[in-house]
Amino acid sequence: MEAPSAATWRRRRRLGRVGLYTLVVGFALFAAFPFLWGAITAFKADQDLYNRDNNPFLFNIEPTMQHVRLLFEGTAFNTFVWNTLVVALLVVAITLLASLPAAYSLARLNLRWGGAMAIAIFMVYLIPPSLLFISLSRMVSFLGLQDSRWALVVLYPTITIPVSVWLLMGFFKGIPKDIEEQAMVDGYSRLGAFVRTVLPLSFPGMVAVIVFSATLSASEFIYALAFVSQTSQKTISVGVPTELVRGDVFFWQSLQAATLLVAIPIALIFNAFLKRFIAGFTMGAVKG
Amino acid sequence: MAIVEVRHLTKKFEGNATFAVDDLDLATTEDEYLVLLGPSGCGKTTLLRLIAGLEQPTSGEVLIGGEPMVGLPPRARKIAMVFQSYALYPHKTARKNIEFPLKASGMEPGDRAKKVEWAAELLGITRLLDRRPRHLSGGERQRVALARALVREPDVFLLDEPLSNLDAKLRATARDDLKQFQDRVGTTTIYVTHDQVEAMGLGDRIAVMSEGRIRQLGTPHEVYHDPADTFVATFLGSPPMNIVERDDVLVGFRPESLLPKGVVEPDDDAVSVPFSVHRVENLGSERHLVGTVSGIGADTRVIAMLPSTVSVEVPVDETAEFVIRGADLRFFDKDTGGRTARRRL
């Protein structure tokens, strides 16, 4: 049999490329489809949406801003967004402040109970929130934080810190000890060496922690539903479904608009940090 | 610039039965190049880290320039250290790496830049200053690490096996560079290595260590020619000193001292021994003859080393008459391994 010529190889490679791109574009459409559908729905007039004969993916009647307006004017959507941002920011800050030193101590200082403590921290994460919130509600009312977004600020770190400690521990262990010791010989304290050498080198891990904590704060539902019922204190994840489903009436268009308005910024942020984010999760995992 | 001294220094790591450093006394002289030599696990790196302040001793004292150092953090000790891995900061350029200790000392940016240029010039790395460590070769990394140590103008340099990451060829030139470097800066240097060639070539004095103790402290000539015990005798030299058991003593002689009769001028105490050769390894510059020597004590497998200038035919599986000069014989106590008085054979 004759060996394939260079032209044949070229053709094969081109065919391979076409196949690959078809697959990728198909997959991207599949993943984006709910959002596209949501985007169309958000601007549909009621008569269009609720008519079964209409194509759900097209505007059969003029699109309308009515429902988006309802979202902003008829609900406390802006407040939800603001609450979510406040909660997310504080949760990220608390998580970093607690998990950076914790992970560093567990990874570096040869503490006698270090291993056991690391496991104990992980165990906390394994208890499902749906069981935990009963006992946590006692603590929340003891702290006088019931029905307040501050309850979420103190509760979410119970989920984010264990994960972050383990993630960062893997990172810190991956950084050669020599580098820190060199910095200590070069004239810095342990803290100074940590801030100047360990932190910059574990930046991808910190990005992973930030993204994880922020998205958890925006998407967590059980605690937010159980501990906050006052509209002015709600975050998006609980505010949107509770305020836009009134009785058995679903405000579909406004719900879709709210979803998109939250999803798009998060998607953009993820995209900007995607490389770092992946490096964060995989490096921590491999070197842990 | 400063004398480093340790007194009764002891370090025991938690969970270890043995001492990493065991009641050790050692003092450098002014501006000396002192090499700590020993097999891995002998405590030489631990000793260096104790001097640097990266480990705290279980007991004992560390003095630099007469000042007690125990309890002080590394940054307060006026030392500079080069790690085996060079420990360059991967996220900083060579320039920033060298500048880093100056920043810690609060030096003005203008002075810092001048200092970096000076060190870079001294080590010939000026054109590499804007590269990051991963774009530097092993030898270049070593120079950057040295420059970083140099700019601090320390009282003491501590070097932890700085050549072990280089390939053999580069190691020879790097060794030369290191020696020139020390000659120029003239600072007390403590150099840790397990490589006897480095130790012999670089050290003003060598401290041979084993099991947390110093077995012998002396010039390269002393530790090689007058080993204090069988450990030093067999650790130094390649191949190591031959040891033959005779009654209550151990008789030692270097492979290069066991030579065919006629090649060497015998002295008064010279011994003539029958040597049956099993195998010859020709290494180019020298020949190693592996065989059994009798007539000194028990029949023992030993190695004779003939320089290539000695062209005597040595047939394999035959016994020939070899000579060891009396001056080349060393005697050790059979129980303790320590040196004992010379005697006639």
XYZ file of C-alpha atoms in Angstrom, chain A residues 112 176-190 192-193 196-198 200-201, chain B residues 14 49 54 74-75 79-81 83 85-92 100-101 103-104 148 152:
46
model
C 2.635 18.389 67.295
C 10.411 25.451 48.881
C 11.234 26.208 52.491
C 14.639 27.481 51.396
C 13.099 30.545 49.820
C 11.531 31.684 53.063
C 14.628 30.874 55.067
C 16.687 32.812 52.557
C 14.427 35.803 53.104
C 14.863 35.415 56.853
C 18.633 35.348 56.448
C 18.362 38.313 54.085
C 16.942 40.436 56.843
C 13.231 39.786 57.167
C 11.136 38.445 60.007
C 9.095 35.302 59.453
C 8.028 39.687 56.452
C 9.328 36.649 54.594
C 7.200 39.098 50.511
C 7.916 35.625 49.213
C 5.179 33.133 50.125
C 3.315 36.395 45.828
C 4.230 32.813 45.006
C 12.156 15.950 68.437
C 21.745 26.165 60.219
C 17.509 28.829 61.268
C 18.835 34.986 61.456
C 18.345 38.594 60.365
C 25.457 36.502 58.071
C 24.790 35.681 54.448
C 23.837 32.244 53.321
C 21.510 27.442 49.992
C 19.066 25.120 45.891
C 20.273 28.771 45.649
C 16.761 29.711 46.822
C 16.423 32.549 44.338
C 13.065 34.268 44.550
C 11.365 32.938 41.417
C 9.031 35.927 41.068
C 11.847 38.478 41.058
C 16.166 42.199 48.297
C 18.442 42.110 51.370
C 15.693 46.691 50.883
C 15.361 44.936 54.209
C 22.875 38.445 46.821
C 24.899 42.407 52.560
